[in-house]
mmCIF file of C-alpha atoms in Angstrom:
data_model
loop_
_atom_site.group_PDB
_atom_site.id
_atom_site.type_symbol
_atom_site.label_atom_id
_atom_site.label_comp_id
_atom_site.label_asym_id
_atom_site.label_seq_id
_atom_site.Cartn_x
_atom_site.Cartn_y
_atom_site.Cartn_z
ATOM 1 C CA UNK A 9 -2.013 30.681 8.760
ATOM 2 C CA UNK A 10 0.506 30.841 11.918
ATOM 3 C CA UNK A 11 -2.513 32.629 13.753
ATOM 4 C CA UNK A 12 -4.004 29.237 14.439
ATOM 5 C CA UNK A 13 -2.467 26.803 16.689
ATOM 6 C CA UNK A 14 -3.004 23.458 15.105
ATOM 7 C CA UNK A 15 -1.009 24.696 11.695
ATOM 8 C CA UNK A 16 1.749 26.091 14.486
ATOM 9 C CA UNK A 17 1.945 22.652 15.827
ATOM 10 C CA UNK A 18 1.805 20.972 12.462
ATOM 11 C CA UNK A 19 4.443 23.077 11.312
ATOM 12 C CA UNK A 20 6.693 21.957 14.167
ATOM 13 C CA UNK A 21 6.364 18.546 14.332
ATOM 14 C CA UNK A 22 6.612 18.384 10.390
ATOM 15 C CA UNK A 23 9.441 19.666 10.493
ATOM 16 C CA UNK A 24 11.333 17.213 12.980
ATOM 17 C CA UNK A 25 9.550 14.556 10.724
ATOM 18 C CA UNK A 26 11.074 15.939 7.587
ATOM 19 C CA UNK A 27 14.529 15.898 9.095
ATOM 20 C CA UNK A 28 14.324 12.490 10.600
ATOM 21 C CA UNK A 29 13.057 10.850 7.477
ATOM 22 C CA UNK A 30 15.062 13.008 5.240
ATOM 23 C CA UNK A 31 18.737 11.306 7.078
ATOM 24 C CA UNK A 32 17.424 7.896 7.657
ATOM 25 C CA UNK A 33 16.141 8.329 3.968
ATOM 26 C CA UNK A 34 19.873 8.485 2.742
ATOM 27 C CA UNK A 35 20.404 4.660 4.812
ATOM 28 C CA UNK A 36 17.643 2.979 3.503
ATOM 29 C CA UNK A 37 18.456 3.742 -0.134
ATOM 30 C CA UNK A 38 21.883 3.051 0.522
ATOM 31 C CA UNK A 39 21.394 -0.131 1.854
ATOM 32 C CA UNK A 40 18.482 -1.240 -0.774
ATOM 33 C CA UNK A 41 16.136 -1.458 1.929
ATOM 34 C CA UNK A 42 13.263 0.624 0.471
ATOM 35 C CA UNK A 43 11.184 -2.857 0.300
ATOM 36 C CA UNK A 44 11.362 -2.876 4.750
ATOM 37 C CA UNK A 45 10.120 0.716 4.705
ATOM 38 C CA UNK A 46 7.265 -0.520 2.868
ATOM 39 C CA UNK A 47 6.559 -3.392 5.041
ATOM 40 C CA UNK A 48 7.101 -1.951 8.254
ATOM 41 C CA UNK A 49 4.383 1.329 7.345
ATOM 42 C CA UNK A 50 1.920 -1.574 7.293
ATOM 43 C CA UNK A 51 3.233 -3.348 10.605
ATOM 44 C CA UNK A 52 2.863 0.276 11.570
ATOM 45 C CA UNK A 53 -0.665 0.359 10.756
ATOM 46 C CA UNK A 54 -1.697 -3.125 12.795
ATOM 47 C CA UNK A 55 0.505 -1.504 15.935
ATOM 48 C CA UNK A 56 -1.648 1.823 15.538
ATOM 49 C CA UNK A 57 -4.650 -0.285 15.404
ATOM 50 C CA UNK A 58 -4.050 -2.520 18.400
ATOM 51 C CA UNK A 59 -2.687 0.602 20.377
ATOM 52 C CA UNK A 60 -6.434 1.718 19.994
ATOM 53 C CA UNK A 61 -7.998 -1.747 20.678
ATOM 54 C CA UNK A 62 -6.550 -1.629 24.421
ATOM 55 C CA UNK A 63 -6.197 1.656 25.260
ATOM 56 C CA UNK A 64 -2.990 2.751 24.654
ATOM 57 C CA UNK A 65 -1.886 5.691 22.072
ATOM 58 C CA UNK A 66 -1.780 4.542 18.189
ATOM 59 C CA UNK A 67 2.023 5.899 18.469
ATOM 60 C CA UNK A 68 2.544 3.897 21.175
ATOM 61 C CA UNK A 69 1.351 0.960 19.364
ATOM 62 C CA UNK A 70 3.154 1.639 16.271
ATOM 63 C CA UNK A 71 6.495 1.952 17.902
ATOM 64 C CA UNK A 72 5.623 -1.634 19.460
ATOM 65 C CA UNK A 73 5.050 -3.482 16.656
ATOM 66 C CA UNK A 74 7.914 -1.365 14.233
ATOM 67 C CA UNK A 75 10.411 -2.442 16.700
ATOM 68 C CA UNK A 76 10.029 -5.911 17.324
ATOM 69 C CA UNK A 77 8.992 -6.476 13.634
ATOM 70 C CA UNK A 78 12.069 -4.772 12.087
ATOM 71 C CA UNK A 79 14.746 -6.282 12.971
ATOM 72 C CA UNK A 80 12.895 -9.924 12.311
ATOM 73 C CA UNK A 81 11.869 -8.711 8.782
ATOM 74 C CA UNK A 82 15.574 -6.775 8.169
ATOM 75 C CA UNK A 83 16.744 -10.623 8.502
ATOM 76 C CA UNK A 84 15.104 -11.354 5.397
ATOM 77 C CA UNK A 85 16.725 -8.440 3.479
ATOM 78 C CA UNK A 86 19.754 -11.300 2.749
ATOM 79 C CA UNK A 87 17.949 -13.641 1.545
ATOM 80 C CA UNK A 88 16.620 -12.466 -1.879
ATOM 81 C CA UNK A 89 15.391 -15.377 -3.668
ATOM 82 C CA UNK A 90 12.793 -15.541 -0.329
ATOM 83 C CA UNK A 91 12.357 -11.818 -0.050
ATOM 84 C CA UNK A 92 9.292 -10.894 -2.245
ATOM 85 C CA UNK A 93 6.795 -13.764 -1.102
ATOM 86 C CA UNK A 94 8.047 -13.519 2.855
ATOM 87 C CA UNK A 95 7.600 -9.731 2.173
ATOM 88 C CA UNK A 96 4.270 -9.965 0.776
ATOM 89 C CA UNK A 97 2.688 -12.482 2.768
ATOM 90 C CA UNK A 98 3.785 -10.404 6.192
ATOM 91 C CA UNK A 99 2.184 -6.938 4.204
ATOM 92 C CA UNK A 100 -0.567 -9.512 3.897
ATOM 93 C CA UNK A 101 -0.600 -10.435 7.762
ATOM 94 C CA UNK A 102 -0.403 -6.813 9.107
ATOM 95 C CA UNK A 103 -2.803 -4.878 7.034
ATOM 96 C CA UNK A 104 -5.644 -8.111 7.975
ATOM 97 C CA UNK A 105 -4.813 -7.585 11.627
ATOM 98 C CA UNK A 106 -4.808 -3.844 11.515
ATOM 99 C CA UNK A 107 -7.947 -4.466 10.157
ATOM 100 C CA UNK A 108 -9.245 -6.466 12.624
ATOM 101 C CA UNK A 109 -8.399 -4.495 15.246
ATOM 102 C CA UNK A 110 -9.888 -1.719 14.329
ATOM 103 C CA UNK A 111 -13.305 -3.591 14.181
ATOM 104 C CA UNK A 112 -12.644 -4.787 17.465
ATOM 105 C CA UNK A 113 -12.713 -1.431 18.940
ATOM 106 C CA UNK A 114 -15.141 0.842 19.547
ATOM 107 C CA UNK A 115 -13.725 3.809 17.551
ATOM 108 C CA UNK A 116 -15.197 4.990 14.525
ATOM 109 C CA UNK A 117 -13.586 4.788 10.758
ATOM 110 C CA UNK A 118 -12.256 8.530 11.288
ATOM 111 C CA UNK A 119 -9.595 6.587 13.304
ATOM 112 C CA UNK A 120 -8.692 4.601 10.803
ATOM 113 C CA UNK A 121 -8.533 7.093 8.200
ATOM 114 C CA UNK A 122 -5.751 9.007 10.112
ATOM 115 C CA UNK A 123 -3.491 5.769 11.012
ATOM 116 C CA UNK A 124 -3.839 5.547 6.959
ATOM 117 C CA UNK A 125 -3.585 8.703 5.790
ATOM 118 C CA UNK A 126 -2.364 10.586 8.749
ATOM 119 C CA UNK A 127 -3.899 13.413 10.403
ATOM 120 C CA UNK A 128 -1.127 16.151 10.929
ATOM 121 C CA UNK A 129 -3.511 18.874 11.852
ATOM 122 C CA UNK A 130 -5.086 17.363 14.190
ATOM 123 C CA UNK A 131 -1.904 16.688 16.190
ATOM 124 C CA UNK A 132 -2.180 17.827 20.042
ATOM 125 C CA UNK A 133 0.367 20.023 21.796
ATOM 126 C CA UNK A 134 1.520 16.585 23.714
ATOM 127 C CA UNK A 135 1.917 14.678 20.579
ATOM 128 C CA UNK A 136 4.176 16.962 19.126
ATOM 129 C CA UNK A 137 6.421 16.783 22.282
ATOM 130 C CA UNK A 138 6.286 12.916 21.896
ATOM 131 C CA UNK A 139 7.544 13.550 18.138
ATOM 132 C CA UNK A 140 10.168 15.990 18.886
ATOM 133 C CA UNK A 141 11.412 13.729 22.049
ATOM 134 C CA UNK A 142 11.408 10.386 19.345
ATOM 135 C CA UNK A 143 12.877 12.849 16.394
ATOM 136 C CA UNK A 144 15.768 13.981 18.602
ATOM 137 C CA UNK A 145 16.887 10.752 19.920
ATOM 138 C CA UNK A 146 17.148 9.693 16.149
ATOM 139 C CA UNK A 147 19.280 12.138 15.374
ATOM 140 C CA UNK A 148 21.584 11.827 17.958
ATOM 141 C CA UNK A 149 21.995 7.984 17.318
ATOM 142 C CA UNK A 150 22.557 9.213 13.848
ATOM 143 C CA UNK A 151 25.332 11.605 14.874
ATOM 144 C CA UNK A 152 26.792 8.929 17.458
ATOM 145 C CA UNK A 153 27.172 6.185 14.827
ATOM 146 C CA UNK A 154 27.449 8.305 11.826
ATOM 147 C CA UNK A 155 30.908 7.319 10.417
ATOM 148 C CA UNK A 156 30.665 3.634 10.738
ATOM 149 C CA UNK A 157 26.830 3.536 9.607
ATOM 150 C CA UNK A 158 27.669 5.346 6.409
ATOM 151 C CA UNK A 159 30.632 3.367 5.533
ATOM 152 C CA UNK A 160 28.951 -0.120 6.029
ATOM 153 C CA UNK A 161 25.893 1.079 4.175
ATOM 154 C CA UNK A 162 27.872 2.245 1.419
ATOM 155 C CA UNK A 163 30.763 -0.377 1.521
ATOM 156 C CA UNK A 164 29.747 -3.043 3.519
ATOM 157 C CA UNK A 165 31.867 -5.591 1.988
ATOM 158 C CA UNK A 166 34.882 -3.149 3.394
ATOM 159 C CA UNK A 167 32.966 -2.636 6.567
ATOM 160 C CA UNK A 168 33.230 -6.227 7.138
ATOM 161 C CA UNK A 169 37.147 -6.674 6.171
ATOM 162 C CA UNK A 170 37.911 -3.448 8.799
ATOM 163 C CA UNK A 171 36.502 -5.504 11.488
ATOM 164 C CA UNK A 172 33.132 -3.196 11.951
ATOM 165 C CA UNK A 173 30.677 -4.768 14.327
ATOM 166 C CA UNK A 174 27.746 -4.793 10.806
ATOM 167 C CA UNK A 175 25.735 -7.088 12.926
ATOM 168 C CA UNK A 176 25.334 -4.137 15.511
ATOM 169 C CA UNK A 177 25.280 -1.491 13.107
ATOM 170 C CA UNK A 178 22.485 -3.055 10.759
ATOM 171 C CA UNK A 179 20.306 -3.345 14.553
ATOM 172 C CA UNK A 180 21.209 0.474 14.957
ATOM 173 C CA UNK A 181 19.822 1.293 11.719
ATOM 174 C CA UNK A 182 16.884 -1.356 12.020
ATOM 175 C CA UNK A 183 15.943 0.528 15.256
ATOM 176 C CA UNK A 184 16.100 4.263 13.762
ATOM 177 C CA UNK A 185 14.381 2.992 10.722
ATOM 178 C CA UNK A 186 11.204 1.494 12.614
ATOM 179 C CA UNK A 187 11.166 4.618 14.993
ATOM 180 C CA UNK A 188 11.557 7.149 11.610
ATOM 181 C CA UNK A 189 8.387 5.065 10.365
ATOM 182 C CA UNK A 190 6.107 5.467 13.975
ATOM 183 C CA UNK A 191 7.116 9.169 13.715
ATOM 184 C CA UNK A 192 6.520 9.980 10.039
ATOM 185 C CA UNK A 193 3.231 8.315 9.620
ATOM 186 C CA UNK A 194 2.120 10.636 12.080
ATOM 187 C CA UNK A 195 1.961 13.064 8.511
ATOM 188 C CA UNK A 196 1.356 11.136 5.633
ATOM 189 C CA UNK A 197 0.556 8.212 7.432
ATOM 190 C CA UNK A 198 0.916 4.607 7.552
ATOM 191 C CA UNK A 199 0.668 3.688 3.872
ATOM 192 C CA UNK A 200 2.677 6.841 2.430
ATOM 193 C CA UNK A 201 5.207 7.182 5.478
ATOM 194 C CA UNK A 202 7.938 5.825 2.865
ATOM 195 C CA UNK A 203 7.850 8.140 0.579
ATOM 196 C CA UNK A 204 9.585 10.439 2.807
ATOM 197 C CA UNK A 205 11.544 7.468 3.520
ATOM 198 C CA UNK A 206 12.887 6.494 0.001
ATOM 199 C CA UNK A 207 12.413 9.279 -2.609
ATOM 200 C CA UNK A 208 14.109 12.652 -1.429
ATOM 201 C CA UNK A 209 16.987 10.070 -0.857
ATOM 202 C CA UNK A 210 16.449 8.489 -4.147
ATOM 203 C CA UNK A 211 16.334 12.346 -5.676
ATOM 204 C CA UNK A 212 19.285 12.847 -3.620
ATOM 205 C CA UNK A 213 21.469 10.228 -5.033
ATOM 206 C CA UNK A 214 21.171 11.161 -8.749
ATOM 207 C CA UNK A 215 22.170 14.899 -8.467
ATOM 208 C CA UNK A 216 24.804 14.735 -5.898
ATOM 209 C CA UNK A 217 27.578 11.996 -4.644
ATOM 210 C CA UNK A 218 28.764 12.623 -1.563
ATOM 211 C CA UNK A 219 27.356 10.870 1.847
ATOM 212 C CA UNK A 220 26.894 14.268 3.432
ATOM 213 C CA UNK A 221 25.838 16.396 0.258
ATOM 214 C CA UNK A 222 22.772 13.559 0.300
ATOM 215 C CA UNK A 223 21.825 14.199 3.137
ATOM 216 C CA UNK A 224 21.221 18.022 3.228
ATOM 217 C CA UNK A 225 19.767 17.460 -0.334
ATOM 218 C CA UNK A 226 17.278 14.989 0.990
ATOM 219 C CA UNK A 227 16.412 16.862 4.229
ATOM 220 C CA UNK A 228 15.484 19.634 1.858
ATOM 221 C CA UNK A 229 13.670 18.013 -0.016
ATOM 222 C CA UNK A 230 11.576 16.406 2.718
ATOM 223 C CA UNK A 231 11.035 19.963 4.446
ATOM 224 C CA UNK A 232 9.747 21.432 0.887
ATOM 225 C CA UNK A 233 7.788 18.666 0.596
ATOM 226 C CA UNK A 234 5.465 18.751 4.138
ATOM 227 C CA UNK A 235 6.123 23.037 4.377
ATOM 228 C CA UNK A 236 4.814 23.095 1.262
ATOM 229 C CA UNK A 237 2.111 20.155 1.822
ATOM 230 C CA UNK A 238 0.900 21.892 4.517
ATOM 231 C CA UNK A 239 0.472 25.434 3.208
ATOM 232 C CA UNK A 240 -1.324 24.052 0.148
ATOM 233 C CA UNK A 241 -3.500 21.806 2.554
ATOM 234 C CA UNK A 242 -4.237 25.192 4.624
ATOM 235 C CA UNK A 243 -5.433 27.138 1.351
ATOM 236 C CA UNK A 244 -7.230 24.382 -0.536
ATOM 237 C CA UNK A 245 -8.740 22.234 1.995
ATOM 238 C CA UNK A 246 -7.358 19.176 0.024
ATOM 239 C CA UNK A 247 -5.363 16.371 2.064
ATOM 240 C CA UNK A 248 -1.934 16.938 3.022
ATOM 241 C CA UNK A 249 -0.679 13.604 2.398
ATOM 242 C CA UNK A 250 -1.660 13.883 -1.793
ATOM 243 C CA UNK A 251 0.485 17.424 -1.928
ATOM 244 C CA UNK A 252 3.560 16.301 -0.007
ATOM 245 C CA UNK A 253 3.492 12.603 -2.019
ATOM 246 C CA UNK A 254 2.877 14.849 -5.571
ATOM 247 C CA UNK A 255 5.792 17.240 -4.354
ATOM 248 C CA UNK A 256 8.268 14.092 -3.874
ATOM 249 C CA UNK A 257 7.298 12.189 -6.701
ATOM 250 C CA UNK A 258 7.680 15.442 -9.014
ATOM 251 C CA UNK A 259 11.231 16.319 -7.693
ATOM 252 C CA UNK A 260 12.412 12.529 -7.984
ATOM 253 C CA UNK A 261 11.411 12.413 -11.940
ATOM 254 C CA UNK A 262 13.247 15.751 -12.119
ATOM 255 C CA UNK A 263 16.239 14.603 -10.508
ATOM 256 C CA UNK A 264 15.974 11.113 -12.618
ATOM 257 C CA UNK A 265 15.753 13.562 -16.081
ATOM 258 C CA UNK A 266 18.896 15.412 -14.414
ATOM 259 C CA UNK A 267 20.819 12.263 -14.504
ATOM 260 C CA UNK A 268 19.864 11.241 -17.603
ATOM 261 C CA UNK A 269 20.891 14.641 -19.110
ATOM 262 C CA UNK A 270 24.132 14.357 -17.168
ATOM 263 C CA UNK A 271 24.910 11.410 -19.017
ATOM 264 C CA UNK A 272 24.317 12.645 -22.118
ATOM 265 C CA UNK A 273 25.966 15.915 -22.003
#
């Protein structure tokens, strides 16, 4: 399998994907933010879209349009007797422009069939470098704003009353959150991207308690998930995306049962 380049390259830039999504992962459940996830995949999709419509790369595009949009849909995260219609009709409004763009442009349906579903082994040696460069520089905002992140997502109430700046810190996550989604729809593309997003983290948090035992357990989980995606994708010929979303999905109801039987027992 490693003899060909295109699984080498997949195999590298899934892997910074896993970890990226894997951490962030553990912030979005935290915070109860698996909804924005959801809604900024599909934002992701109309940026990929319109990145194609004028020339410029779909990842390009998606960052665009994650970025800007995030933060202006994270506002709406407080108010939750709004939050399912604004969240619907702006799934609505994103998925009809992607859409559109796409049948603006000259490209075939291939195209959109990757922004979708995400085309990992088709990734080019200079898209993996633009992954790895986006990957890293989540991580280290991660590591730079660790300690204060993980205390107001798990306490924000006591966040507030220790004087935290949570206005900046919910933009810092907002940011890593919309970058997390540009790079890991580049696997399991835009409509998937949050299941590596929500449920290693959500497997995560029902076998183990502690801020950093959640993380490694979710990073693991998201590196099984797309190593083990991708081998089965390389043997069978079947789509990548259906193997890493059956992986993560099969691990979640395990960990779920694992609760349940703690509580029992």
């Amino acid at each position: 399998m490693f003899e060909y380049e295109f699984m080498r390259q997949a195999f590298i830039a899934s892997t910074f994907i896993a970890i990226t999504a894997g951490l962030v992962g553990v912030f979005v459940v935290s915070r109860n933010m698996s909804f924005l996830s959801h809604t900024l995949s599909e934002i992701g999709f109309a940026g990929a879209a319109f990145g194609i419509l004028v020339g410029i790369s779909p990842l390009a595009g998606m960052i665009i349009f994650t970025l800007v949009s995030s933060i202006a849909v994270g506002s709406l995260s407080g108010e939750a007797s709004r939050r399912e219609a604004s969240i619907s009709a702006i799934s609505s409004l994103f998925i009809g422009l992607g859409i559109l763009f796409l049948s603006l442009s000259a490209q075939s349906s291939s195209y959109a069939t990757n922004i979708l579903f995400g085309s990992i082994v088709g990734i080019s040696a200079a898209e993996v470098k633009q992954l790895l460069i986006l990957a890293v520089f989540v991580i280290i905002i991660f590591l730079i704003f660790y300690k204060p992140l993980a205390f107001d997502s798990f306490d924000h109430l006591g966040a507030q009353a220790s004087g935290l700046k949570t206005r900046l810190l919910s933009i810092v996550f907002l940011i890593t959150l919309a970058l997390s989604v540009s790079i890991g729809a580049q696997i399991v593309g835009s409509l998937l991207v949050f299941v590596l997003l929500t449920l290693p983290a959500a497997t995560a948090k029902y076998v183990v308690h502690s801020v950093p035992k959640m993380i490694l357990v979710s990073v693991g989980l998201s590196l099984a998930g797309v190593w083990l995606g991708l081998y089965l994708a390389f043997v069978t010929n079947w789509p990548v995306t259906f193997f890493i979303s059956t992986f993560e999905v099969l691990a979640y109801f395990a960990g779920l049962s694992y609760k349940n039987w703690k509580l029992t027992h």
